[in-house]
Phi, psi and omega in degrees: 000137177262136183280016209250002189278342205235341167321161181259146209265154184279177204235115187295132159311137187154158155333313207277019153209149186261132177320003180247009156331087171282191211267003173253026171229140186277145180290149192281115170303148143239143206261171172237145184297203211290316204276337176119334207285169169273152161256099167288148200282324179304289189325306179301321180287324207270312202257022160099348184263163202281141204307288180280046158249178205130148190309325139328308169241043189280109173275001160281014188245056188325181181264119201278135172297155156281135207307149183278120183297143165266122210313149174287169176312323194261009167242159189248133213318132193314130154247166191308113165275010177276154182278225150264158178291129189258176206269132216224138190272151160296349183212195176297113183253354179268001172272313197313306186259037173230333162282349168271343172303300197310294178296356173266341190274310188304347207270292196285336185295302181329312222263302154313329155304245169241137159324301152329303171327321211254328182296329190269002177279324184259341178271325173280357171296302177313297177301339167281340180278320175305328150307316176289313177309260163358312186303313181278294165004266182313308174306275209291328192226003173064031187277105177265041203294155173305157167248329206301250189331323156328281189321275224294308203277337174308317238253313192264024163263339184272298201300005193252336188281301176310313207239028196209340173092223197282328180269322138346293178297337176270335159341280173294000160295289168318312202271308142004284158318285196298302183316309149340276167344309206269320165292347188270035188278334174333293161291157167326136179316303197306114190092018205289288203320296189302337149316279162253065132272335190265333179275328175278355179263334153294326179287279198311314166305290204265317206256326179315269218334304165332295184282040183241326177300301211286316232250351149295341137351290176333301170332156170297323183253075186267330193296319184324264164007289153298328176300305239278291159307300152307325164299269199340329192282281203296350184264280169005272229259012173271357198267308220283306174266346183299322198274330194261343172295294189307292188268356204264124161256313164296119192280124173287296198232062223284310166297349179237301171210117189294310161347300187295134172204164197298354185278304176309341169265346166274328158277037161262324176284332190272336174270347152279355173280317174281338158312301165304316182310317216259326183295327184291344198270318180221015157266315185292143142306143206010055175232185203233182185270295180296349171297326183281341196270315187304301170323295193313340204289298191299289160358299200284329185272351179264345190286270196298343156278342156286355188277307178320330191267348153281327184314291189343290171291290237275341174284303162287352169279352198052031170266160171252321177234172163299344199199171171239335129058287210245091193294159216034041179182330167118247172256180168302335186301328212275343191266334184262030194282299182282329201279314181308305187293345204267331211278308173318311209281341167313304170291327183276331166269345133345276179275005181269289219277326184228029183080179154277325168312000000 
């Protein structure tokens, strides 16, 4: 191997080195201090400090980053680019409105067909909210109302209403209630009052409520009638949401159902008021356009406390619906909420402005 690669490079005459530099020592740069001045490293070297230390290269002196300059006033802080979150119906709204399209065409064929038809259409309603209704009891409160005797005396509290009115319905109410009673004597004493309180609290909510529907049937313009109750129902709670999703800030009822809020409820009355104006002016027989405005009135305020009054139950019960049933709507329960109470107060002002007949 030649050796001459490893020789010491000659050492250039200047300033920039000191002459006693032999010729096998590498030459010292010299640097300048803090001050600008030059340092020589030997001179460092010579007092014991280390070649690369120096007011420069001082190592108990970490290296500071530089400090970050602060944005100027006028610019402004980055913002989220996502847009905000829009606002969301609570449940499937193309299920929702493709089971209600469904249930109105059976509603309205059933009604336009035979009378009969539409009656036996409010007895399988019933008897699935009793189910449903009873079903949650036990789960949730260990509550045993009978379904047997419910089912029957429901079924036969709506044909009694259609074809005996009103004193027909309350018969079979009464024998409903006793039947209640007397089945659950079956079973252990133990809860029998809460049993059947809850079945007789069960007769009286779904299938009495039910027979107010059969027995505006009755009428001559009994189909009229029924449309009549249902639009009216169905406008009420399209108003309710249309207006308190867009507009509602004020909580109605906050503590029972946080949803509802007072904006949603004046548009649930001015669209059942209007709705009412127009159904008493050409559906109904001798009724009047201000008859309509009093319905829609009424209509909106029994409509939203029925909805509050299951909100109620499903609430001491801790379920958000009664049922799985109906996809966009829950149960049968979830549906009939606004319609059972809406149905008396319907018929009754009814029959105050144009009869029964």
């Amino acid at each position: 191997m030649n050796d001459s690669s490893w020789q010491p490079e000659p050492v250039p005459a200047g300033p920039a080195y000191d002459a006693q530099v032999g010729p096998h020592t590498r030459p010292m740069p010299i640097v300048p201090d803090a001050a600008g001045r030059d340092f020589d490293d030997r001179e460092a070297r010579d007092r014991g400090v280390a070649a690369d230390s120096g007011p420069l290269f001082r190592a108990d002196t970490p290296p500071q980053e530089p400090m970050p300059s602060p944005p100027p006033p006028h610019a402004q802080q980055p913002q989220d680019a996502s847009p905000p979150p829009k606002k969301r119906a609570g449940r499937d709204l193309r299920a929702a409105i493709g089971v209600g399209v469904g249930l109105g065409a059976v509603i309205f064929a059933s009604l336009l067909i035979v009378k009969a038809v539409f009656v036996g259409v409010v007895v399988v309603a019933v008897v699935v909210g009793l189910w449903e209704l009873t079903s949650r009891l036990q789960e949730q409160k260990g509550i045993k109302a009978p379904l047997v005797p419910l089912a029957v005396g429901g079924a036969a509290m709506v044909i009694a209403g259609y074809v005996r009115g009103a004193e027909g319905a309350w018969v079979a109410m009464a024998l409903t209630v006793l039947a209640v009673l007397v089945w659950r004597m079956t079973e252990p004493p133990e809860d029998y009052l809460k049993d059947v309180t809850a079945g007789a609290f069960a007769a009286f909510y779904v299938p009495f409520l039910a027979t107010f529907v059969a027995m505006l049937l009755t009428a001559d313009d009994g189909p009229e009638r029924v449309i009549t109750f249902l639009l009216l129902t169905v406008v009420s709670d399209t108003g309710a949401y249309a207006v308190g999703w867009r507009f509602g800030k004020t909580k109605l009822a906050p503590r029972i159902s946080p949803g509802k809020t007072r904006e949603g409820l004046f548009g649930a009355v001015a669209f059942a008021m209007a709705a009412g104006a127009l159904c008493m002016e050409f559906l109904i027989d001798g009724g009047s356009w201000w008859q309509g405005l009093l319905l829609g009135l009424a209509v909106a305020v029994s409509a939203t406390l029925g909805d509050l009054g299951e909100s109620m139950i499903k609430r001491d019960l801790g379920i958000k619906d009664m049922g799985t049933l109906l996809p966009g709507h829950g149960g049968i329960m979830d549906r009939l909420d606004s319609l059972l109470p809406t149905a008396p107060v319907v018929w009754l002002l009814l029959a105050a402005f144009v009869g029964t007949g």
